[in-house]
Short mmCIF file of C-alpha atoms and ligand atoms in Angstrom, two decimals:
data_model
loop_
_atom_site.label_atom_id
_atom_site.label_comp_id
_atom_site.label_asym_id
_atom_site.label_seq_id
_atom_site.Cartn_x
_atom_site.Cartn_y
_atom_site.Cartn_z
CA MET A 1 -33.27 -4.80 -0.51
CA GLN A 2 -30.78 -3.95 -3.03
CA ALA A 3 -30.60 -0.46 -2.08
CA ILE A 4 -29.38 -1.40 1.62
CA THR A 5 -26.78 -3.91 0.28
CA ILE A 6 -25.31 -1.11 -1.79
CA LYS A 7 -25.40 1.22 1.21
CA MET A 8 -23.62 -1.16 3.28
CA ILE A 9 -20.68 -1.65 0.86
CA ASP A 10 -20.59 2.06 0.18
CA THR A 11 -20.03 2.90 4.07
CA ALA A 12 -17.90 -0.18 5.03
CA LYS A 13 -14.28 0.93 5.08
CA ARG A 14 -12.64 -1.47 2.49
CA ASP A 15 -8.88 -2.36 2.75
CA ILE A 16 -7.63 -0.06 -0.19
CA ARG A 17 -5.00 -2.69 -1.26
CA LYS A 18 -7.50 -5.04 -2.33
CA LEU A 19 -8.44 -2.81 -5.20
CA LYS A 20 -6.88 -3.48 -8.42
CA LEU A 21 -5.24 -0.06 -10.10
CA GLU A 22 -8.12 -0.16 -12.63
CA GLU A 23 -10.66 -0.38 -9.45
CA LEU A 24 -9.00 2.55 -7.95
CA LYS A 25 -9.10 4.53 -11.05
CA ALA A 26 -13.00 3.87 -11.44
CA PHE A 27 -13.30 5.01 -7.78
CA PHE A 28 -11.47 8.36 -8.49
CA VAL A 29 -13.49 8.91 -11.48
CA GLU A 30 -16.64 8.17 -9.72
CA LYS A 31 -15.79 10.60 -7.16
CA GLY A 32 -15.16 13.30 -9.71
CA ASP A 33 -11.33 13.19 -9.77
CA LYS A 34 -8.87 12.16 -12.33
CA ALA A 35 -7.75 8.61 -13.12
CA PHE A 36 -4.11 9.75 -12.74
CA ARG A 37 -4.77 10.37 -8.88
CA ALA A 38 -5.36 6.58 -8.66
CA GLN A 39 -1.85 6.19 -10.00
CA GLN A 40 -0.11 8.46 -7.61
CA VAL A 41 -2.07 6.56 -4.72
CA TYR A 42 -1.36 3.32 -6.02
CA GLU A 43 2.60 4.15 -5.98
CA TRP A 44 2.11 5.19 -2.28
CA LEU A 45 0.49 1.99 -1.44
CA TRP A 46 2.77 -0.25 -3.14
CA GLN A 47 5.99 1.23 -4.45
CA LYS A 48 6.48 3.42 -1.35
CA SER A 49 4.88 1.13 0.99
CA ALA A 50 2.62 3.83 2.66
CA LYS A 51 1.45 2.94 6.19
CA SER A 52 -1.15 5.90 6.29
CA PHE A 53 -2.90 8.29 4.04
CA ASP A 54 -1.18 10.95 5.59
CA GLN A 55 1.96 9.85 4.43
CA MET A 56 0.92 10.53 0.76
CA THR A 57 2.17 14.39 0.71
CA ASN A 58 1.30 15.07 -3.20
CA ILE A 59 -2.28 14.08 -2.59
CA SER A 60 -4.33 17.06 -1.22
CA LEU A 61 -5.61 17.07 2.25
CA GLU A 62 -9.20 16.87 1.09
CA THR A 63 -8.47 13.87 -0.94
CA ARG A 64 -6.56 12.35 1.85
CA ASP A 65 -9.72 12.86 4.17
CA MET A 66 -11.81 11.51 1.36
CA LEU A 67 -9.64 8.41 1.14
CA LYS A 68 -9.86 7.81 4.91
CA ALA A 69 -13.29 8.07 5.03
CA ASN A 70 -13.69 5.22 2.70
CA PHE A 71 -10.77 2.97 3.17
CA VAL A 72 -8.27 1.66 5.47
CA ILE A 73 -4.59 0.58 5.00
CA ASN A 74 -4.15 -2.79 6.70
CA HIS A 75 -0.39 -2.45 6.88
CA ILE A 76 1.49 -5.14 9.02
CA LYS A 77 3.32 -3.55 11.91
CA VAL A 78 7.00 -4.84 12.86
CA ASP A 79 6.63 -4.67 16.81
CA ASN A 80 9.52 -6.58 18.03
CA MET A 81 12.72 -6.80 16.19
CA GLN A 82 15.53 -9.22 17.66
CA ARG A 83 18.91 -9.16 16.54
CA SER A 84 21.01 -12.53 16.57
CA THR A 85 24.94 -12.52 17.20
CA ASP A 86 25.22 -13.49 13.53
CA GLY A 87 23.37 -10.39 12.29
CA THR A 88 20.21 -12.27 11.59
CA ILE A 89 17.03 -10.13 12.30
CA LYS A 90 13.71 -11.75 13.29
CA ASN A 91 10.58 -9.67 13.11
CA ALA A 92 7.61 -10.45 15.11
CA VAL A 93 4.95 -9.08 12.68
CA THR A 94 1.48 -8.08 13.77
CA LEU A 95 -1.38 -8.12 11.38
CA HIS A 96 -4.34 -5.86 11.34
CA ASP A 97 -6.52 -8.45 13.37
CA GLY A 98 -3.70 -9.02 16.19
CA LEU A 99 -2.40 -12.08 15.01
CA VAL A 100 1.40 -12.54 14.59
CA VAL A 101 3.77 -14.06 12.25
CA GLU A 102 7.40 -14.10 11.99
CA SER A 103 10.03 -12.94 9.26
CA VAL A 104 13.59 -13.03 9.18
CA LEU A 105 16.34 -10.98 7.58
CA ILE A 106 19.66 -13.16 6.86
CA PRO A 107 22.47 -11.28 5.92
CA ALA A 108 25.43 -13.18 4.37
CA GLU A 109 28.73 -11.97 2.54
CA LYS A 110 27.06 -11.33 -0.85
CA ARG A 111 23.38 -11.41 -0.18
CA ILE A 112 20.53 -10.30 1.94
CA THR A 113 17.76 -12.65 2.06
CA ALA A 114 14.35 -12.40 3.65
CA CYS A 115 12.35 -15.21 4.66
CA VAL A 116 8.73 -14.74 4.81
CA SER A 117 5.64 -16.26 6.15
CA SER A 118 2.63 -17.40 3.87
CA GLN A 119 0.11 -18.46 6.75
CA VAL A 120 -0.61 -17.86 10.06
CA GLY A 121 0.47 -21.08 11.92
CA CYS A 122 0.61 -24.45 9.75
CA SER A 123 -1.61 -27.30 9.07
CA LEU A 124 1.10 -29.85 8.05
CA ALA A 125 2.10 -31.34 11.42
CA CYS A 126 5.95 -32.15 10.37
CA LYS A 127 7.10 -33.60 13.65
CA PHE A 128 10.49 -31.80 13.58
CA CYS A 129 8.90 -28.17 12.98
CA ALA A 130 8.17 -25.84 15.87
CA THR A 131 5.57 -24.04 13.69
CA ALA A 132 3.60 -27.21 13.23
CA ARG A 133 2.90 -26.72 16.97
CA LEU A 134 0.77 -23.50 16.12
CA LYS A 135 -2.55 -24.20 15.03
CA ARG A 136 -3.18 -22.95 11.55
CA GLN A 137 -5.45 -19.81 11.77
CA ARG A 138 -5.56 -18.33 8.40
CA ASN A 139 -3.88 -17.62 5.19
CA LEU A 140 -1.87 -14.16 4.72
CA SER A 141 -3.30 -11.85 2.22
CA VAL A 142 -1.30 -10.57 -0.55
CA ASP A 143 -0.47 -7.21 1.14
CA GLU A 144 0.59 -9.08 4.43
CA ILE A 145 3.01 -11.04 2.30
CA TYR A 146 4.36 -8.10 0.52
CA ASP A 147 4.70 -5.85 3.59
CA GLN A 148 6.91 -8.79 5.12
CA VAL A 149 9.45 -8.15 2.11
CA ALA A 150 9.09 -4.25 1.91
CA ALA A 151 10.01 -4.05 5.85
CA ILE A 152 12.93 -6.34 5.39
CA LYS A 153 14.18 -4.30 2.17
CA GLU A 154 14.24 -1.33 4.35
CA GLN A 155 15.85 -2.99 7.20
CA ALA A 156 18.78 -4.10 4.85
CA GLU A 157 18.91 -0.57 3.59
CA VAL A 158 18.94 0.94 7.15
CA PHE A 159 20.94 -1.62 9.20
CA PHE A 160 23.44 -2.98 6.54
CA GLY A 161 23.49 -0.44 3.93
CA ARG A 162 22.83 -2.84 1.19
CA PRO A 163 19.97 -3.95 -0.88
CA LEU A 164 17.71 -7.06 -0.03
CA THR A 165 18.84 -9.50 -2.86
CA ASN A 166 16.80 -12.68 -2.37
CA ILE A 167 13.47 -14.00 -0.86
CA VAL A 168 12.45 -17.25 0.26
CA PHE A 169 9.04 -18.35 1.20
CA MET A 170 10.34 -20.41 4.10
CA GLY A 171 8.73 -18.62 6.95
CA MET A 172 5.56 -20.23 8.81
CA GLY A 173 3.13 -22.01 6.83
CA GLU A 174 2.73 -23.76 3.56
CA PRO A 175 2.81 -21.49 0.36
CA MET A 176 0.98 -24.17 -1.79
CA LEU A 177 -1.83 -23.96 0.33
CA ASN A 178 -2.35 -20.36 0.05
CA TYR A 179 -1.49 -20.42 -3.57
CA ALA A 180 -3.36 -17.40 -5.05
CA ASN A 181 -2.26 -14.98 -2.74
CA VAL A 182 1.35 -16.02 -2.65
CA MET A 183 1.49 -16.09 -6.70
CA ALA A 184 -0.30 -12.47 -6.41
CA ALA A 185 2.37 -11.26 -4.05
CA ILE A 186 5.51 -12.65 -6.07
CA GLU A 187 3.59 -10.84 -9.10
CA LYS A 188 3.69 -7.41 -7.03
CA ILE A 189 7.05 -8.14 -5.46
CA THR A 190 8.56 -8.56 -9.14
CA SER A 191 6.58 -5.88 -10.46
CA PRO A 192 8.12 -2.44 -11.55
CA LYS A 193 5.01 -1.01 -9.68
CA GLY A 194 5.99 -2.90 -6.73
CA LEU A 195 9.30 -3.62 -5.39
CA ASN A 196 10.93 -4.62 -8.71
CA MET A 197 12.88 -7.57 -7.34
CA ALA A 198 14.18 -10.40 -9.77
CA SER A 199 12.15 -13.60 -9.96
CA ARG A 200 15.01 -15.79 -10.29
CA ARG A 201 16.15 -14.39 -6.76
CA ILE A 202 12.79 -15.92 -5.27
CA THR A 203 12.12 -19.52 -3.97
CA VAL A 204 9.09 -20.92 -2.77
CA SER A 205 9.45 -23.88 -0.35
CA THR A 206 6.90 -26.61 -0.40
CA VAL A 207 6.32 -29.71 1.75
CA GLY A 208 5.56 -31.24 -1.39
CA ILE A 209 1.85 -31.08 -2.63
CA ALA A 210 1.91 -33.12 -5.87
CA LYS A 211 -1.13 -31.41 -7.64
CA MET A 212 -0.06 -27.67 -6.46
CA ILE A 213 3.27 -28.15 -8.09
CA LYS A 214 1.64 -29.18 -11.10
CA LYS A 215 -0.63 -26.34 -10.92
CA MET A 216 2.19 -23.96 -10.36
CA ALA A 217 4.20 -25.23 -13.48
CA ASP A 218 1.23 -24.64 -15.55
CA ASP A 219 1.37 -20.80 -14.53
CA ASN A 220 4.63 -20.18 -16.08
CA PRO A 221 6.61 -19.28 -12.96
CA LYS A 222 9.97 -17.62 -13.16
CA PHE A 223 11.10 -18.10 -9.57
CA ASN A 224 12.66 -21.33 -7.92
CA LEU A 225 11.08 -24.24 -6.28
CA ALA A 226 12.52 -26.06 -3.11
CA VAL A 227 11.20 -29.22 -1.89
CA SER A 228 11.26 -30.06 1.99
CA LEU A 229 12.28 -33.95 1.28
CA HIS A 230 14.03 -35.15 4.46
CA ALA A 231 13.44 -38.57 3.29
CA ALA A 232 13.27 -40.47 0.09
CA LEU A 233 11.77 -43.70 1.41
CA ASN A 234 7.95 -43.44 1.88
CA GLU A 235 7.84 -45.08 5.21
CA THR A 236 10.51 -42.89 6.83
CA ARG A 237 8.95 -39.66 5.15
CA SER A 238 5.39 -40.59 6.33
CA SER A 239 6.78 -40.98 9.95
CA ILE A 240 8.05 -37.48 10.06
CA MET A 241 5.76 -35.95 7.55
CA PRO A 242 2.11 -36.78 7.59
CA ILE A 243 1.60 -35.07 4.14
CA ASN A 244 3.50 -38.02 2.66
CA ASP A 245 0.52 -40.34 3.47
CA THR A 246 -1.57 -38.38 0.96
CA ASN A 247 1.35 -37.14 -1.20
CA PRO A 248 3.62 -40.26 -1.66
CA LEU A 249 6.92 -39.90 -3.17
CA GLU A 250 6.10 -41.43 -6.39
CA GLU A 251 3.24 -38.78 -6.93
CA LEU A 252 5.78 -35.97 -5.66
CA ALA A 253 8.48 -37.42 -8.26
CA GLU A 254 5.71 -37.21 -10.94
CA ALA A 255 4.65 -33.84 -10.26
CA LEU A 256 8.52 -32.57 -10.05
CA GLN A 257 9.03 -34.11 -13.30
CA TYR A 258 6.19 -32.22 -14.67
CA TRP A 259 7.68 -29.24 -13.31
CA TYR A 260 11.13 -29.47 -14.88
CA GLN A 261 9.75 -30.31 -18.33
CA LYS A 262 7.49 -27.12 -18.09
CA THR A 263 9.95 -24.81 -16.46
CA LYS A 264 13.49 -26.20 -17.12
CA SER A 265 14.23 -25.16 -13.73
CA LYS A 266 16.32 -27.13 -11.09
CA VAL A 267 14.78 -28.26 -7.95
CA THR A 268 16.36 -27.79 -4.67
CA TYR A 269 15.73 -30.46 -1.97
CA GLU A 270 15.98 -29.48 1.72
CA TYR A 271 17.09 -32.45 3.80
CA VAL A 272 17.90 -32.87 7.34
CA VAL A 273 19.80 -35.86 8.53
CA TRP A 274 18.83 -36.97 11.86
CA LYS A 275 20.12 -39.94 14.20
CA GLY A 276 18.30 -43.08 13.84
CA VAL A 277 15.70 -41.74 11.36
CA ASN A 278 17.53 -41.18 8.07
CA ASP A 279 21.22 -41.70 8.82
CA THR A 280 22.07 -44.93 6.96
CA PRO A 281 23.65 -45.60 3.57
CA THR A 282 20.23 -46.88 2.51
CA ASP A 283 18.70 -43.44 3.31
CA ALA A 284 21.33 -41.87 1.44
CA GLN A 285 20.96 -44.09 -1.94
CA ALA A 286 17.43 -43.25 -1.51
CA LEU A 287 17.95 -39.57 -1.76
CA LEU A 288 20.55 -39.96 -4.73
CA LYS A 289 17.85 -42.11 -6.71
CA PHE A 290 15.27 -39.42 -6.10
CA ALA A 291 17.59 -36.57 -6.75
CA LYS A 292 18.44 -38.11 -10.34
CA LEU A 293 14.72 -37.92 -11.26
CA VAL A 294 15.08 -34.44 -12.33
CA PRO A 295 18.02 -31.94 -12.39
CA SER A 296 18.21 -31.02 -8.92
CA LYS A 297 20.59 -29.85 -5.84
CA VAL A 298 20.33 -30.92 -2.46
CA ASN A 299 20.84 -28.67 0.57
CA LEU A 300 21.58 -30.64 3.79
CA ILE A 301 20.31 -28.34 6.40
CA GLU A 302 21.37 -28.35 9.94
CA TYR A 303 18.78 -29.28 12.42
CA ASN A 304 17.49 -26.47 14.61
CA PRO A 305 16.41 -28.44 17.78
CA ILE A 306 12.98 -27.51 18.93
CA ASP A 307 12.06 -27.76 22.75
CA ASP A 308 11.53 -31.49 23.61
CA GLY A 309 14.51 -32.96 21.97
CA GLU A 310 12.94 -35.90 20.07
CA PHE A 311 15.19 -35.25 17.12
CA GLN A 312 18.93 -35.02 16.99
CA GLN A 313 21.22 -34.12 14.16
CA ALA A 314 23.15 -36.91 12.77
CA ASP A 315 26.88 -36.86 13.30
CA GLU A 316 29.31 -34.99 10.92
CA ALA A 317 30.57 -38.40 9.60
CA VAL A 318 27.13 -39.10 8.33
CA LEU A 319 26.81 -35.87 6.43
CA ASP A 320 30.06 -36.51 4.91
CA MET A 321 28.66 -39.85 3.78
CA TYR A 322 25.89 -38.01 2.18
CA MET A 323 28.17 -35.55 0.73
CA ASP A 324 30.27 -37.84 -0.97
CA LEU A 325 27.71 -40.14 -2.39
CA LEU A 326 25.70 -37.10 -3.79
CA GLU A 327 28.69 -35.18 -5.15
CA LYS A 328 30.28 -38.36 -6.64
CA ASN A 329 27.20 -38.86 -8.51
CA GLY A 330 27.00 -35.36 -9.94
CA ILE A 331 24.24 -33.91 -7.60
CA THR A 332 25.59 -30.39 -6.31
CA THR A 333 25.31 -30.82 -2.57
CA ARG A 334 25.70 -28.14 -0.01
CA ILE A 335 25.62 -28.05 3.98
CA ARG A 336 23.60 -25.24 4.95
CA LYS A 337 24.50 -23.78 8.35
CA SER A 338 21.78 -22.33 10.41
CA ARG A 339 21.57 -18.71 11.11
CA GLY A 340 19.78 -16.96 14.01
CA LYS A 341 19.57 -19.81 16.10
CA ASP A 342 20.02 -18.03 19.13
CA ILE A 343 16.89 -15.86 18.67
CA ASP A 344 14.98 -18.99 17.38
CA ALA A 345 14.97 -17.28 13.93
CA ALA A 346 16.45 -20.38 12.19
CA CYS A 347 14.41 -22.84 9.91
CA GLY A 348 11.64 -24.59 11.58
CA GLN A 349 11.97 -22.60 14.69
CA LEU A 350 9.42 -19.68 13.99
CA ALA A 351 6.99 -20.00 16.75
CA ASN A 352 5.93 -16.73 17.87
CA LYS A 353 7.95 -17.47 21.31
CA SER A 354 8.96 -13.91 21.96
N1 LIG B 401 5.83 -25.52 4.54
C1 LIG B 401 7.00 -25.16 3.59
C2 LIG B 401 7.62 -23.95 3.97
C3 LIG B 401 8.22 -23.93 5.32
S1 LIG B 401 10.15 -23.96 4.99
C4 LIG B 401 7.78 -26.47 3.53
O1 LIG B 401 7.75 -27.27 4.20
O2 LIG B 401 8.92 -26.32 2.91
C5 LIG B 401 10.92 -24.13 6.60
C6 LIG B 401 12.01 -25.32 6.34
O3 LIG B 401 12.71 -25.46 7.48
C7 LIG B 401 11.43 -26.43 5.55
O4 LIG B 401 12.43 -27.00 4.63
C8 LIG B 401 11.29 -27.53 6.76
O5 LIG B 401 11.41 -28.66 6.57
C9 LIG B 401 12.43 -27.03 7.40
N2 LIG B 401 12.54 -27.17 9.21
C10 LIG B 401 11.48 -27.45 9.79
N3 LIG B 401 11.97 -27.68 10.97
C11 LIG B 401 13.17 -27.55 10.93
C12 LIG B 401 13.91 -27.60 12.20
N4 LIG B 401 13.97 -27.87 13.11
N5 LIG B 401 15.32 -27.65 11.70
C13 LIG B 401 15.76 -27.49 10.44
N6 LIG B 401 15.03 -27.21 9.35
C14 LIG B 401 13.72 -27.31 9.81
#
């Protein structure tokens, strides 16, 4: 029985990027080759983001054939690239099993930001978000997250002649519900053996799952945390974000205090102001009170309408009211204009429409 099991594992082609460097070394040694070969292949797989074994030109043909017989590289495919009039690029990314996610390159004066997905679809059901309409199908693997960043890094260089500077986990899905893979992908993205990007240029955005924020704080993160707050009164927040029923603001606040105590890193709140939802001075006061709990800043983000028009962005005067109150009380607040709206690439618009 055991012999059969071993044989099956031996013959199945594994995704080579599931192997750690040590495991790859062991594989080569077992095949009578040098451990050093693993290092070369590993470099192709991660640093050079090779899509096929044939790209590995410093590896002998014989070794490449041996690798092909044993492994596959499940590299993502960027099938469709749409460009916005503002320069934003939206990628439709096909995964090895045919599922599709989206990732976005956002160029700005001083930065180029990659906005990447962490899950296929999303399970959170935020009422204002287009991705919420897609059923959550599965988590992305470490290499699928990594590949999105590598692809955008290349696009930044090719189309803009500039390096990728920032990464935000603000695409499809909830990073905290694919925690292990997101953390491992960040590890690879920041590693000199990977893309060698700076951790402090990475922001993970969450709907606000208290126990995961605490867990993350314990894992000594060096990246930034953003929380999609949108309302600082439980009743309002629950009415637009079902997650608030099981993760009320008190628990979120406690988790964020824990986060700050451990990391000494400011929290960014993402907040959209909608007509008739959270557009009164009481709502703004509640946000101020919440924002004062831990050192934080607030991004008032522009609403990107999704199809049925149930939600409408509040008037500018209301945004000014928020801005004045927060700034007067020492909370750094920015109004964030959307990018890539014409191609449905803006926050909350990712829904695999193209
Ligand atoms: N699940 C994570 C990551 C998604 S980030 C999170 O919730 O943070 C996407 C951001 O866009 C979130 O802040 C989300 O609340 C916001 N968003 C969703 N729909 C939007 C819309 N239609 N217009 C503007 N922002 C939206």
